[in-house]
Amino acid sequence: MKKASIVVVIICLLQSTAAIAQTMVPGRNIGQSPLLWTRFQLPGDCKVNVFPDPYRKVGLEKKDQIGLRPGYIYRIKLENLPELPGQELFPTLEVLGSLSMPKVADPAKFPAIVRVHHHELESAIRGNMITKVIYLEDSAKAEPVQSDLENPIETPIPQKLNLIEEARNKGRLMVIFRMGG
């Protein structure tokens, strides 16, 4: 009886430590928990590293996408910043939602674009907080503007307004990106 209970305890401990670290899936999320596919757009040759847990680092090339699970805050490292030699930034990416697609559609073809401009990098280096919210537009409230993966729609919000509340009024929150501070 003692052997059986010890085996059960060991199995439970092994399962609980595996559950602590969220896993990123490199392939499509067919039959798995939904992922939000995310792509970074940065100026120049910025390097992006995503830390899914304290023990792993995933480096992304210019047009790479990464599948991230909702409900987690991911640490990011931005390095090789143009015109800012030796500087690094460590923003966070809070994933709040994912796309629910029909089985015939591929969610990886509709990534959330995190676009960061050079002036935002400079501002963050100076100590300012940059916050970006990515949301899935409500089709009834969508702006009649054409966009694509290379040119996502960006709407500046005055500082006196609540950025998250404004995004909620326009659609469903997907990602909150915070940098600097």
PDB file of C-alpha atoms in Angstrom, residues 7 12-13 19 23 25 33 35 57 90 93 106 110 119 126 130 142 147 156 160:
ATOM      1  CA  VAL A   7       4.081   6.172  -6.795  1.00  0.00           C
ATOM      2  CA  CYS A  12       1.278  13.951  -9.100  1.00  0.00           C
ATOM      3  CA  LEU A  13       4.469  15.920  -8.403  1.00  0.00           C
ATOM      4  CA  ALA A  19       1.885  22.224 -15.673  1.00  0.00           C
ATOM      5  CA  THR A  23       4.325  25.217 -23.693  1.00  0.00           C
ATOM      6  CA  VAL A  25       3.591  24.815 -30.000  1.00  0.00           C
ATOM      7  CA  SER A  33      -5.761  24.332 -26.799  1.00  0.00           C
ATOM      8  CA  LEU A  35      -3.130  29.593 -29.448  1.00  0.00           C
ATOM      9  CA  LYS A  57      14.402  31.320 -24.724  1.00  0.00           C
ATOM     10  CA  PHE A  90      12.453  43.866 -21.751  1.00  0.00           C
ATOM     11  CA  LEU A  93       3.206  40.538 -23.696  1.00  0.00           C
ATOM     12  CA  ASP A 106      -5.774  28.274 -40.316  1.00  0.00           C
ATOM     13  CA  PHE A 110      -4.240  35.700 -38.981  1.00  0.00           C
ATOM     14  CA  HIS A 119      10.418  56.534 -31.769  1.00  0.00           C
ATOM     15  CA  ARG A 126      14.240  57.285 -21.894  1.00  0.00           C
ATOM     16  CA  ILE A 130       4.611  52.415 -23.943  1.00  0.00           C
ATOM     17  CA  ALA A 142     -14.739  48.239 -37.712  1.00  0.00           C
ATOM     18  CA  SER A 147      -5.087  46.578 -43.907  1.00  0.00           C
ATOM     19  CA  PRO A 156      -3.467  56.562 -31.356  1.00  0.00           C
ATOM     20  CA  LYS A 160      -6.366  61.101 -20.860  1.00  0.00           C
TER      21      LYS A 160
END
